[in-house]
Amino acid sequence: MTVVLALLAAATALAAGMALVYSAIATFMRVWRRAQSKGYTGPFTPAVFLTAIFTGLLGSAFLGAVLIRPARDVIVGLSMVLGIAATLAGLALTVHLIPARTIRSGSRQRPRTPFRALGNLAATIPPLVMAALLLNGKPATVGIQLLLPMAMLSVLCHSAARRADRIGAPPADPRPAVVWIRGFGNERRLFAFRQRTKGETQTRPELTKLFPRRPDPMPFDDYFAPTITNQLGRGYGLGNPRDYLPPDGIDRHYATDDSWRHQFADLVADSRCVVMAPGDWPELRYEFGVIRNLGAHRRLFIFTPPATKARQIRRANLLKGFRHENWDDLATALGDDCGYQLGPDPGPGAVVTFEEDGHAVVLLRGAEEPSDYVAVVLRHLADVERQTPPEQ
């Protein structure tokens, strides 16, 4: 009986600890995303956040271990929990009080951070430290310990430099665009699991160094980017004006705050099709209205996430600070006065488009791979093109 009670107590403590860790990470991610939504997106922001967390953790451990009750591990653990909670509360209050940065009104500029120089510097630090230690007759232990963190930092800096080079670069693909619409606040919401292609790992070598070769949870644009590029067209979309660097995935056009509506209409008019996932964002009704006015709603496709590992995706999104959004959220946000009739939830793995009168049509259910979605889109676009009379 004593053994059973001890096991139950240990299991309860473990579950409580995991719940606390999960809550702390989710709170941290929500505060971080709130700071990003206010325009604090540069490399300085994560450095401040992580420094605050480690300072709170170490400070509370020192307080519990030295100043309060040195002999009680429970007191030390409790003080660390309270320290992290106080640190997160302080970060949340700070982010709530700081003013939002003004959105730029001019053309997009390349960040001034010298990412390549920092990456090269990080790569040279470990061998220099080892050489200095060996020349002074000391073991090179410190230099060896620096190899892994400096290598990761170097890879991330060179990845940031590659992303910065994409700002203002003309599209290399002359094909009509496959326009992706979404809310900027939900841009990195996870959509589904997919194994990265060999082309992706060649273009982005940091993936092979930081992540193993296995299916990874990905946002919408990352999930579909290779298949859309290979089979459908050039993935494209308006970029978040608060981006410090363009995310990987589809190409992004950074319009100014006073011109994005006109440029969005031009982008949709010249596109091959428009794709999206169910969601809710402030510009949703306006963008759907533009698509309907241009007669492009028959080339609008809504993809619902596949059923495979849907629970893991939902938990990961909650951990990242994204609330769950589904078909009902889209229907509520769109309303009944925009000329669309969405109908009931089509279920997982669905491809939904619209007839001429705005009624939704489910083209596919149960899709599991990006190619399943894109194959249906290609067939439907071929039908639309056959039914569209040629321009005089």
XYZ file of C-alpha atoms in Angstrom:
392
model
C 0.000 0.000 0.000
C 2.831 2.370 0.842
C 4.470 1.674 -2.513
C 1.213 2.386 -4.365
C 0.725 5.665 -2.517
C 4.306 6.660 -3.245
C 3.831 5.913 -6.954
C 0.588 7.888 -7.020
C 2.268 10.801 -5.301
C 5.157 10.697 -7.759
C 2.771 10.524 -10.725
C 0.746 13.419 -9.343
C 3.865 15.511 -8.825
C 5.085 14.699 -12.335
C 1.721 15.618 -13.872
C 1.590 18.860 -11.895
C 5.130 19.695 -12.955
C 4.370 19.033 -16.629
C 1.232 21.153 -16.406
C 3.220 24.015 -14.887
C 5.904 23.745 -17.583
C 3.276 23.651 -20.334
C 1.479 26.672 -18.882
C 4.738 28.607 -18.541
C 5.754 27.902 -22.169
C 2.282 28.786 -23.495
C 2.239 32.024 -21.495
C 5.733 32.911 -22.697
C 4.748 32.313 -26.334
C 1.589 34.401 -25.995
C 3.538 37.317 -24.525
C 6.202 36.947 -27.224
C 3.576 36.972 -29.981
C 1.956 40.023 -28.397
C 5.307 41.828 -28.508
C 5.721 40.843 -32.163
C 2.234 42.121 -32.998
C 3.300 45.484 -31.587
C 6.254 45.602 -33.956
C 9.057 44.315 -31.714
C 10.334 41.690 -34.139
C 14.092 42.227 -34.370
C 16.770 40.004 -32.788
C 16.864 42.275 -29.731
C 13.380 41.166 -28.583
C 14.063 37.412 -28.152
C 17.382 38.248 -26.482
C 15.576 40.410 -23.901
C 12.887 37.769 -23.325
C 15.310 34.879 -22.871
C 17.601 36.948 -20.668
C 14.652 37.867 -18.443
C 13.575 34.221 -18.135
C 17.054 32.948 -17.243
C 17.579 35.819 -14.822
C 14.276 35.051 -13.099
C 15.074 31.337 -12.965
C 18.596 31.741 -11.584
C 17.613 34.562 -9.233
C 14.752 32.606 -7.710
C 16.943 29.479 -7.349
C 19.607 31.534 -5.587
C 16.988 33.112 -3.342
C 15.540 29.740 -2.375
C 18.849 27.949 -1.962
C 20.884 30.586 -0.148
C 18.708 33.209 1.470
C 15.664 31.217 2.601
C 16.160 27.543 3.510
C 19.365 26.035 2.110
C 18.511 22.498 3.248
C 15.015 22.249 1.773
C 14.767 21.213 -1.916
C 11.013 21.811 -1.809
C 11.555 25.436 -0.855
C 14.071 25.853 -3.667
C 11.659 24.365 -6.206
C 8.774 26.462 -4.962
C 10.858 29.624 -5.122
C 11.836 28.802 -8.723
C 8.185 28.327 -9.680
C 7.256 31.627 -8.066
C 10.237 33.327 -9.690
C 9.258 32.171 -13.183
C 5.643 33.189 -12.547
C 6.762 36.647 -11.392
C 9.079 36.980 -14.404
C 6.304 36.037 -16.851
C 3.908 38.436 -15.140
C 6.482 41.192 -15.382
C 7.081 40.505 -19.084
C 3.336 40.443 -19.767
C 2.832 43.759 -17.966
C 5.765 45.339 -19.795
C 4.514 44.198 -23.203
C 1.031 45.437 -22.332
C 2.314 48.892 -21.386
C 4.865 49.541 -24.124
C 3.475 51.419 -27.165
C 3.173 49.741 -30.536
C 5.764 50.723 -33.095
C 4.580 52.765 -36.051
C 4.124 50.688 -39.197
C 6.456 51.866 -41.911
C 4.982 53.962 -44.712
C 7.879 53.814 -47.182
C 9.426 51.022 -49.191
C 10.736 47.941 -47.431
C 14.423 48.146 -46.467
C 16.895 45.364 -45.759
C 17.703 44.986 -42.027
C 20.977 46.572 -40.971
C 22.039 43.642 -38.758
C 25.257 42.125 -40.269
C 24.022 38.535 -40.138
C 26.771 37.050 -42.323
C 29.541 38.772 -40.384
C 28.023 37.541 -37.102
C 27.736 34.010 -38.495
C 31.363 33.994 -39.627
C 32.454 35.389 -36.259
C 30.543 32.675 -34.384
C 32.204 30.009 -36.537
C 35.716 31.319 -35.840
C 35.381 31.792 -32.062
C 35.776 28.104 -30.979
C 38.995 27.408 -32.954
C 40.489 30.721 -31.810
C 39.670 29.921 -28.176
C 41.145 26.415 -28.501
C 44.321 27.755 -30.155
C 44.771 30.388 -27.448
C 44.350 27.800 -24.691
C 46.756 25.319 -26.277
C 49.401 27.998 -26.846
C 49.221 28.817 -23.135
C 49.592 25.192 -22.174
C 46.012 24.746 -20.988
C 43.403 22.159 -22.042
C 41.084 23.226 -24.860
C 37.963 22.090 -23.012
C 36.223 25.468 -23.147
C 36.750 25.771 -26.898
C 35.358 22.286 -27.481
C 32.292 23.110 -25.397
C 31.694 26.183 -27.568
C 31.669 24.211 -30.818
C 28.013 23.142 -30.822
C 26.362 26.407 -29.627
C 28.553 28.560 -31.900
C 27.866 26.266 -34.870
C 24.116 26.567 -34.281
C 24.417 30.341 -33.937
C 26.430 30.540 -37.155
C 23.862 28.478 -39.063
C 20.981 30.615 -37.790
C 22.810 33.854 -38.695
C 23.498 32.652 -42.244
C 19.869 31.543 -42.540
C 18.783 35.048 -41.472
C 21.133 36.565 -44.070
C 19.592 34.391 -46.783
C 16.097 35.490 -45.770
C 17.167 39.143 -45.715
C 18.430 38.798 -49.306
C 14.868 37.991 -50.405
C 13.594 41.467 -49.464
C 13.074 43.452 -52.636
C 14.393 40.660 -54.881
C 12.357 40.215 -58.097
C 10.477 36.894 -58.398
C 12.553 34.288 -60.188
C 9.455 32.347 -61.288
C 7.544 33.987 -64.192
C 4.393 31.862 -63.757
C 1.139 33.364 -62.435
C 1.024 33.539 -58.655
C -0.820 31.200 -56.313
C -1.925 33.795 -53.770
C -2.078 32.830 -50.116
C -4.369 34.894 -47.864
C -4.349 34.767 -44.064
C -4.288 36.953 -40.999
C -0.821 38.231 -40.181
C -1.276 37.269 -36.526
C -1.930 33.636 -37.527
C 0.851 33.375 -40.077
C 2.921 30.808 -38.190
C -0.045 28.727 -37.016
C 0.747 25.057 -37.633
C -1.305 23.266 -40.284
C -0.056 19.661 -40.575
C 2.952 17.316 -40.482
C 5.130 16.813 -43.546
C 8.594 15.441 -44.228
C 10.866 18.018 -45.802
C 12.004 17.431 -49.369
C 15.614 17.070 -50.471
C 15.340 20.382 -52.302
C 14.312 22.156 -49.106
C 17.248 20.764 -47.156
C 19.624 21.803 -49.951
C 18.223 25.332 -50.056
C 18.044 25.571 -46.271
C 21.016 23.553 -44.950
C 20.197 24.510 -41.363
C 17.306 22.033 -41.513
C 19.667 19.090 -41.895
C 21.864 20.358 -39.070
C 19.212 21.273 -36.533
C 16.395 18.823 -37.341
C 16.408 15.097 -38.128
C 14.931 13.655 -41.300
C 11.348 13.070 -40.138
C 7.892 14.639 -40.555
C 7.714 18.041 -38.871
C 4.725 20.246 -37.953
C 4.533 23.116 -40.443
C 2.520 26.258 -41.098
C 0.233 26.403 -44.116
C 2.727 28.010 -46.511
C 5.620 25.710 -45.558
C 3.370 22.658 -45.845
C 2.239 23.439 -49.406
C 5.177 25.460 -50.790
C 7.134 22.667 -52.570
C 4.047 21.050 -54.133
C 2.555 24.363 -55.232
C 5.885 25.430 -56.738
C 6.349 22.145 -58.604
C 2.788 21.655 -59.870
C 0.668 24.786 -59.633
C 2.539 28.082 -59.741
C 4.535 30.608 -57.782
C 3.441 30.813 -54.148
C 2.948 34.465 -53.253
C 1.259 36.695 -50.717
C 1.337 40.065 -49.018
C 3.974 40.207 -46.286
C 3.354 41.339 -42.737
C 4.638 44.944 -42.559
C 5.965 44.214 -39.064
C 8.231 41.391 -40.259
C 11.870 41.933 -39.429
C 12.778 39.163 -41.869
C 10.525 37.392 -44.383
C 9.680 33.883 -43.140
C 10.595 30.881 -45.257
C 7.931 29.351 -47.456
C 6.195 31.364 -50.145
C 7.482 34.654 -51.566
C 6.119 37.804 -49.947
C 5.417 41.240 -51.336
C 5.680 44.001 -48.743
C 3.178 46.692 -49.651
C 2.970 49.988 -47.813
C 0.130 50.584 -45.384
C -1.693 52.970 -47.724
C -1.364 50.883 -50.892
C -1.904 47.268 -49.878
C -5.587 47.208 -50.854
C -4.875 48.284 -54.420
C -1.932 45.904 -54.690
C -3.956 43.042 -53.217
C -6.617 43.519 -55.908
C -3.939 43.518 -58.627
C -2.347 40.418 -57.140
C -5.634 38.482 -57.092
C -6.622 39.630 -60.598
C -3.354 38.370 -62.096
C -3.158 35.186 -60.031
C -3.851 31.635 -61.097
C -5.782 30.934 -57.902
C -6.133 31.913 -54.243
C -5.637 29.449 -51.366
C -6.220 29.676 -47.617
C -6.970 27.742 -44.441
C -10.042 28.392 -42.259
C -9.482 31.248 -39.856
C -10.600 34.644 -38.667
C -8.774 37.948 -39.135
C -9.805 41.616 -39.401
C -9.365 41.957 -43.188
C -11.172 38.686 -44.005
C -14.447 40.245 -45.181
C -12.668 42.890 -47.242
C -10.420 40.332 -48.992
C -13.338 37.996 -49.716
C -15.273 40.981 -51.088
C -12.432 41.880 -53.449
C -12.202 38.292 -54.640
C -15.954 38.180 -55.297
C -15.978 41.551 -57.111
C -13.159 40.379 -59.382
C -15.024 37.165 -60.170
C -12.131 35.156 -58.751
C -14.175 33.202 -56.191
C -14.264 30.175 -58.498
C -10.475 30.193 -58.196
C -10.602 30.504 -54.389
C -9.815 27.292 -52.501
C -10.093 26.639 -48.764
C -7.993 23.765 -47.425
C -8.900 22.194 -44.078
C -6.111 20.411 -42.154
C -5.768 16.633 -42.603
C -6.953 14.308 -39.864
C -3.495 12.777 -39.328
C -2.019 13.975 -36.018
C -4.677 16.688 -35.765
C -4.613 16.560 -31.960
C -0.838 17.035 -31.876
C -1.171 20.045 -34.178
C -3.864 21.540 -31.981
C -1.783 21.076 -28.823
C 1.301 22.543 -30.487
C -0.677 25.578 -31.631
C -1.988 26.114 -28.121
C 1.565 25.857 -26.836
C 2.633 28.502 -29.358
C -0.142 30.803 -28.188
C -2.627 30.253 -31.045
C -6.198 29.497 -30.146
C -7.942 26.797 -32.161
C -9.853 28.140 -35.191
C -12.162 26.043 -37.328
C -14.797 26.260 -40.039
C -17.375 27.793 -37.712
C -14.994 30.655 -36.876
C -14.588 31.353 -40.594
C -18.343 31.263 -41.190
C -19.026 33.586 -38.249
C -16.344 36.076 -39.305
C -17.474 36.109 -42.927
C -21.177 36.531 -42.194
C -24.047 36.167 -44.626
C -23.820 39.473 -46.476
C -20.634 38.994 -48.509
C -22.166 36.880 -51.257
C -20.831 33.549 -49.992
C -22.666 30.511 -48.646
C -20.113 28.365 -46.831
C -22.389 25.549 -45.753
C -21.548 23.001 -43.025
C -18.072 21.994 -41.926
C -16.628 19.788 -44.722
C -14.420 17.857 -42.300
C -10.660 17.236 -42.303
C -8.583 17.116 -45.463
C -11.173 19.008 -47.520
C -10.803 21.260 -50.561
C -13.664 23.758 -50.853
C -14.309 26.217 -53.678
C -17.293 28.297 -54.802
C -19.792 28.279 -57.643
C -20.658 31.371 -59.655
C -23.475 32.232 -57.235
C -21.167 31.979 -54.180
C -22.301 28.578 -52.881
C -19.503 26.409 -51.478
C -18.645 23.166 -53.264
C -16.602 20.438 -51.577
C -14.196 19.048 -54.168
C -12.424 16.589 -51.881
C -12.542 15.128 -48.395
C -9.944 13.130 -46.509
C -6.777 14.483 -48.137
C -3.589 13.415 -46.336
C -0.731 14.859 -48.431
C -0.157 18.246 -50.123
C -0.284 16.538 -53.528
C -3.844 15.344 -52.782
C -5.022 18.944 -52.338
C -3.132 20.343 -55.333
C -4.262 17.581 -57.731
C -7.915 18.482 -57.084
C -7.173 22.195 -57.537
C -5.524 21.505 -60.904
C -8.519 19.529 -62.150
C -10.967 22.214 -61.049
C -8.926 25.032 -62.599
C -8.871 23.111 -65.880
C -12.680 22.867 -65.748
C -13.022 26.589 -64.983
C -10.717 27.504 -67.850
C -12.731 25.361 -70.277
C -15.976 27.030 -69.149
C -14.575 30.567 -69.344
C -15.138 32.169 -72.751
C -12.016 33.644 -74.374
C -11.601 37.415 -74.204
C -12.452 39.286 -77.331
